[in-house]
Amino acid sequence: MLLLAGLLLAALCASWAYRQLRASLPTLDGVVALAELDEEVSVTRDEVGMVTLSANSRPAVARAMGFVHAQERFFQMDLMRRQAAGELSALFGGMALAADKGVRIHQLRTRARAIVAGLASDESEILLAYVAGVNEGLHRLASKPFEYWVLRAEPVDWTAEDTILTAYSMYLVLQPSTAEKKLTRLNVKERVPGSLYAFVRGKGSEWDAPLWGEPLLPPAIPEASSLGNWSAKLELPLKIRERPDPPLPGSNSWAVSGDLSDNGAAILQNDMHLKLRVPNIWFRIQIRYGEDEQLRKRYAHRVTGVSLPGVPLVVAGSNGKIAWGYTNSYGDFSDVIVLEQESPGSYLTAHGEVPLETVYETIDVKGEPAQRVAIEKTIWGPVAQSGADGRKFVLKWLAHDVTQAVNLGILGLERTENVVEAIGVAKKARLPSQNILLVDSGGNLAWTIIGAIPERVGCDGDEPVSFADGSCSWQGYLAADEYPLLMNPADGRLWTANNRVASGEMLRRIGNAGYDLGARAKQIRDALFARDSFAEGDFLAIALDDRGLLLERWKAHLEQLLADEGDTQDDVAKALLVQLRSEKELRAHRDSVAYRVVRAYRYLLRDTLFMAWLAAAYEVQPDLQIGSLSNQWEGVLWEVIQKKPAHLLPAPFASWREFEREVLKTSLHSLGIDSQERLAQATWGARNRAAIQHPLSQFIPPLGRFLDAPIEAIDGDVNMPRVAGPSFGSSERMVVSPGHEERAIFHMPGGQSGHPLSPYYLAGHEAWVKGEATPFLPQVAQHELKLVPEVRPR
């Protein structure tokens, strides 16, 4: 009887849980009356869940957008605002406390509140309509989103400042929010010879592919006489790092003019590369509003693209006249300041000694007492870190300036007619400063920076510096006419891929916060110059290019290393040489063994050499990320391997060949390759497997069975157009020519809806995995919902 009662109770609990789960599904059809809505709004969804919102006014669209975002994605919106505010611990308990403490020093909720108060009236109207729509959408769910049942928590209503916090969450993704990079450089600079530091801090390589200017080649190998009594040493056996530096959040974007397209309009491609999750960070949407009095038709404005749940904007897309997309610029929008102190409670400025201010913030922790956090503040920003020697380091960051960090200025892109107008909008819009590519239906194209650019005077910002005497400072921000701009280049082509874009004075203005190796951009650029006419399918082919051009020379080098061994090779080495020679074209394809082996060998070669060269810095910073010094290390590494300078060879190795053999042996061991059979199994797909998770499954792993996307092998890697890693890659992919959106292509992993019972939970995901072309515009409506004004009794 007890067993039967237990089973019955379990069945009842499961039935109740399922009913609650179903009750939290969004409303897809019918009529919903909303308070304070002034007009009817149509909400349709097509077969992949793409939403189309149609109304007369933009505020009505904003209210409906908030309603839909909340119904489909409220939990994900909640995580983004909490991440930026440092409030995750209230949901997840102590496991999120370290993250919250790290972000609280920025006091972003307080700053968001100030930004809301300073918004222009038209932006404020749209924001408040959106906030009202979010809360209506949340409250109209028959049950709270299922994640809150799992976490035993209650959702908290949305506010205007939460939308600004959502925008701030992108600052945390796209720009350094800590002093780590510049303190790493200081650590290395203080512990190795100056000539060696200059070498490992290389600013470029032959892979550079700027929009203008020549490649910046790596510095010369330092002379032995410049190194003093320094020497390179390694301990055996060689150490394997768990992973190389994390992939850079960034993107690909390129465009050609109407002279090079098959329809006379310019064409734009944009992949935004971010950490991937279920549901996707972006939400596919089309908004239609306004009346065209001249043509006497409804919906003068039709904007298609992706929105960011939490924000009432189409972030990237096309309005039929222009299209736009972004890549992370890696401009330098922060400084790490060495605080000069004559006494612990004060610091020196150009105007004398000033007291160090301390403020306190309280972090609520689920199931535990609240934590009180002390934040030390200066006139430049908060103290971000204290060194072991007592020095304090302050972070001065664009995101801290409430007059420059965030506005809703990209609303203006919805109504612009051409690239010239769009450039004007971009120069006034405020968001994490990005490269923006703009194209129009008249065939024009342009690149510029969207977002504020600090005017740094007296220093370059590359390393920590003192601001105490005023010789280094920020003198406001660049004026609109000082922004870098490239419009309608003679060759009709533009490209950015997180690489160095500019040279000379323009590079000085933008700064260098660690731009990426140019290999990806170079591969894109060369593909653009390989032909003189393009259609959307040609752009998709470039986007899916997984050729490992960067590693081809390393493959040839490894083949030569193995061939030089002759008959002394063991069976695994012989089989590897045969395998390398059999793969004539190196690709980051799931079936490739050569790609995986060559890649692992190159990374271990880098890690061991940098550990040997920078041993003194690693002693005080064991988790040192080489990318914090420079992402141009490919040029440094190749130069050394080709020239084999004896004074850079790590002890105890007697020759470079002996060292490389040991690196290869360790690489193969790390891949589990100890036989010909195991070699055949060591494919790139065995490692590069999409593991795209729901946020809850990371905290409660058993839920992953029900919430995560399927784990499957994927093609692509970081230094090629088809950027793809286990949980990192193209969060969206669009190819669009304004005025010809019916031909446009769109991909998105992870699906539209955040609800696992929704038909749109993973809709479209498989097409992203396979790289199959899918439509950009909404297709035939599968569901239609009417949002109507609430009729109040008189």
mmCIF file of N, CA and C in Angstrom, residues 172-212:
data_model
loop_
_atom_site.group_PDB
_atom_site.id
_atom_site.type_symbol
_atom_site.label_atom_id
_atom_site.label_comp_id
_atom_site.label_asym_id
_atom_site.label_seq_id
_atom_site.Cartn_x
_atom_site.Cartn_y
_atom_site.Cartn_z
ATOM 1 N N LEU A 172 29.136 44.163 -20.842
ATOM 2 C CA LEU A 172 29.907 43.156 -20.103
ATOM 3 C C LEU A 172 30.407 42.050 -21.017
ATOM 4 N N VAL A 173 29.690 41.780 -22.110
ATOM 5 C CA VAL A 173 30.096 40.757 -23.065
ATOM 6 C C VAL A 173 31.156 41.289 -24.024
ATOM 7 N N LEU A 174 30.979 42.525 -24.487
ATOM 8 C CA LEU A 174 31.743 43.027 -25.633
ATOM 9 C C LEU A 174 32.967 43.861 -25.265
ATOM 10 N N GLN A 175 33.023 44.367 -24.041
ATOM 11 C CA GLN A 175 34.179 45.177 -23.635
ATOM 12 C C GLN A 175 34.722 44.673 -22.306
ATOM 13 N N PRO A 176 36.028 44.838 -22.067
ATOM 14 C CA PRO A 176 36.584 44.394 -20.784
ATOM 15 C C PRO A 176 35.962 45.160 -19.628
ATOM 16 N N SER A 177 35.435 44.433 -18.657
ATOM 17 C CA SER A 177 34.838 45.061 -17.476
ATOM 18 C C SER A 177 35.730 44.894 -16.255
ATOM 19 N N THR A 178 36.912 44.329 -16.462
ATOM 20 C CA THR A 178 37.892 44.177 -15.390
ATOM 21 C C THR A 178 39.217 44.751 -15.867
ATOM 22 N N ALA A 179 40.172 44.797 -14.961
ATOM 23 C CA ALA A 179 41.505 45.311 -15.296
ATOM 24 C C ALA A 179 42.437 44.203 -15.770
ATOM 25 N N GLU A 180 41.928 42.985 -15.972
ATOM 26 C CA GLU A 180 42.782 41.807 -16.185
ATOM 27 C C GLU A 180 43.756 41.959 -17.342
ATOM 28 N N LYS A 181 43.275 42.401 -18.510
ATOM 29 C CA LYS A 181 44.148 42.456 -19.684
ATOM 30 C C LYS A 181 45.338 43.369 -19.456
ATOM 31 N N LYS A 182 45.067 44.569 -18.998
ATOM 32 C CA LYS A 182 46.157 45.538 -18.857
ATOM 33 C C LYS A 182 47.049 45.224 -17.665
ATOM 34 N N LEU A 183 46.488 44.600 -16.634
ATOM 35 C CA LEU A 183 47.337 44.175 -15.520
ATOM 36 C C LEU A 183 48.218 42.992 -15.923
ATOM 37 N N THR A 184 47.728 42.132 -16.821
ATOM 38 C CA THR A 184 48.574 41.060 -17.346
ATOM 39 C C THR A 184 49.778 41.652 -18.069
ATOM 40 N N ARG A 185 49.542 42.671 -18.876
ATOM 41 C CA ARG A 185 50.647 43.316 -19.582
ATOM 42 C C ARG A 185 51.642 43.926 -18.600
ATOM 43 N N LEU A 186 51.119 44.573 -17.551
ATOM 44 C CA LEU A 186 52.006 45.165 -16.548
ATOM 45 C C LEU A 186 52.814 44.089 -15.844
ATOM 46 N N ASN A 187 52.169 42.984 -15.502
ATOM 47 C CA ASN A 187 52.859 41.868 -14.847
ATOM 48 C C ASN A 187 54.026 41.379 -15.693
ATOM 49 N N VAL A 188 53.779 41.170 -16.973
ATOM 50 C CA VAL A 188 54.834 40.668 -17.862
ATOM 51 C C VAL A 188 55.911 41.729 -18.057
ATOM 52 N N LYS A 189 55.508 42.964 -18.257
ATOM 53 C CA LYS A 189 56.474 44.042 -18.504
ATOM 54 C C LYS A 189 57.442 44.203 -17.343
ATOM 55 N N GLU A 190 56.941 44.009 -16.125
ATOM 56 C CA GLU A 190 57.779 44.198 -14.941
ATOM 57 C C GLU A 190 58.681 43.006 -14.656
ATOM 58 N N ARG A 191 58.507 41.875 -15.388
ATOM 59 C CA ARG A 191 59.222 40.663 -15.011
ATOM 60 C C ARG A 191 60.065 40.037 -16.114
ATOM 61 N N VAL A 192 60.042 40.581 -17.297
ATOM 62 C CA VAL A 192 60.884 40.048 -18.368
ATOM 63 C C VAL A 192 61.647 41.198 -19.013
ATOM 64 N N PRO A 193 62.722 40.897 -19.722
ATOM 65 C CA PRO A 193 63.465 41.971 -20.397
ATOM 66 C C PRO A 193 62.581 42.758 -21.362
ATOM 67 N N GLY A 194 62.856 44.049 -21.483
ATOM 68 C CA GLY A 194 62.039 44.929 -22.303
ATOM 69 C C GLY A 194 61.939 44.491 -23.753
ATOM 70 N N SER A 195 63.043 43.989 -24.312
ATOM 71 C CA SER A 195 63.017 43.574 -25.719
ATOM 72 C C SER A 195 62.138 42.345 -25.917
ATOM 73 N N LEU A 196 62.099 41.455 -24.920
ATOM 74 C CA LEU A 196 61.243 40.283 -25.015
ATOM 75 C C LEU A 196 59.781 40.695 -24.873
ATOM 76 N N TYR A 197 59.511 41.632 -23.960
ATOM 77 C CA TYR A 197 58.137 42.121 -23.801
ATOM 78 C C TYR A 197 57.635 42.744 -25.093
ATOM 79 N N ALA A 198 58.455 43.555 -25.738
ATOM 80 C CA ALA A 198 58.049 44.179 -27.001
ATOM 81 C C ALA A 198 57.763 43.120 -28.058
ATOM 82 N N PHE A 199 58.510 42.033 -28.026
ATOM 83 C CA PHE A 199 58.334 40.970 -29.018
ATOM 84 C C PHE A 199 56.997 40.260 -28.824
ATOM 85 N N VAL A 200 56.689 39.845 -27.595
ATOM 86 C CA VAL A 200 55.447 39.095 -27.366
ATOM 87 C C VAL A 200 54.216 39.991 -27.433
ATOM 88 N N ARG A 201 54.426 41.297 -27.406
ATOM 89 C CA ARG A 201 53.307 42.247 -27.521
ATOM 90 C C ARG A 201 53.113 42.675 -28.974
ATOM 91 N N GLY A 202 53.549 41.840 -29.917
ATOM 92 C CA GLY A 202 53.451 42.180 -31.327
ATOM 93 C C GLY A 202 52.095 42.753 -31.699
ATOM 94 N N LYS A 203 52.074 43.781 -32.547
ATOM 95 C CA LYS A 203 50.845 44.486 -32.909
ATOM 96 C C LYS A 203 50.221 43.987 -34.206
ATOM 97 N N GLY A 204 50.907 43.079 -34.923
ATOM 98 C CA GLY A 204 50.343 42.634 -36.183
ATOM 99 C C GLY A 204 51.106 41.466 -36.762
ATOM 100 N N SER A 205 50.714 41.078 -37.963
ATOM 101 C CA SER A 205 51.377 39.983 -38.670
ATOM 102 C C SER A 205 51.014 40.095 -40.143
ATOM 103 N N GLU A 206 51.553 39.210 -40.952
ATOM 104 C CA GLU A 206 51.207 39.228 -42.372
ATOM 105 C C GLU A 206 49.750 38.868 -42.615
ATOM 106 N N TRP A 207 49.030 38.434 -41.565
ATOM 107 C CA TRP A 207 47.608 38.114 -41.692
ATOM 108 C C TRP A 207 46.729 39.349 -41.524
ATOM 109 N N ASP A 208 47.315 40.476 -41.212
ATOM 110 C CA ASP A 208 46.550 41.716 -41.103
ATOM 111 C C ASP A 208 45.760 41.978 -42.385
ATOM 112 N N ALA A 209 44.538 42.458 -42.239
ATOM 113 C CA ALA A 209 43.723 42.787 -43.410
ATOM 114 C C ALA A 209 42.875 44.023 -43.124
ATOM 115 N N PRO A 210 43.517 45.179 -42.845
ATOM 116 C CA PRO A 210 42.756 46.390 -42.534
ATOM 117 C C PRO A 210 42.022 46.931 -43.749
ATOM 118 N N LEU A 211 41.008 47.751 -43.485
ATOM 119 C CA LEU A 211 40.293 48.397 -44.587
ATOM 120 C C LEU A 211 41.190 49.402 -45.301
ATOM 121 N N TRP A 212 42.051 50.051 -44.554
ATOM 122 C CA TRP A 212 43.076 50.876 -45.192
ATOM 123 C C TRP A 212 44.350 50.812 -44.372
#
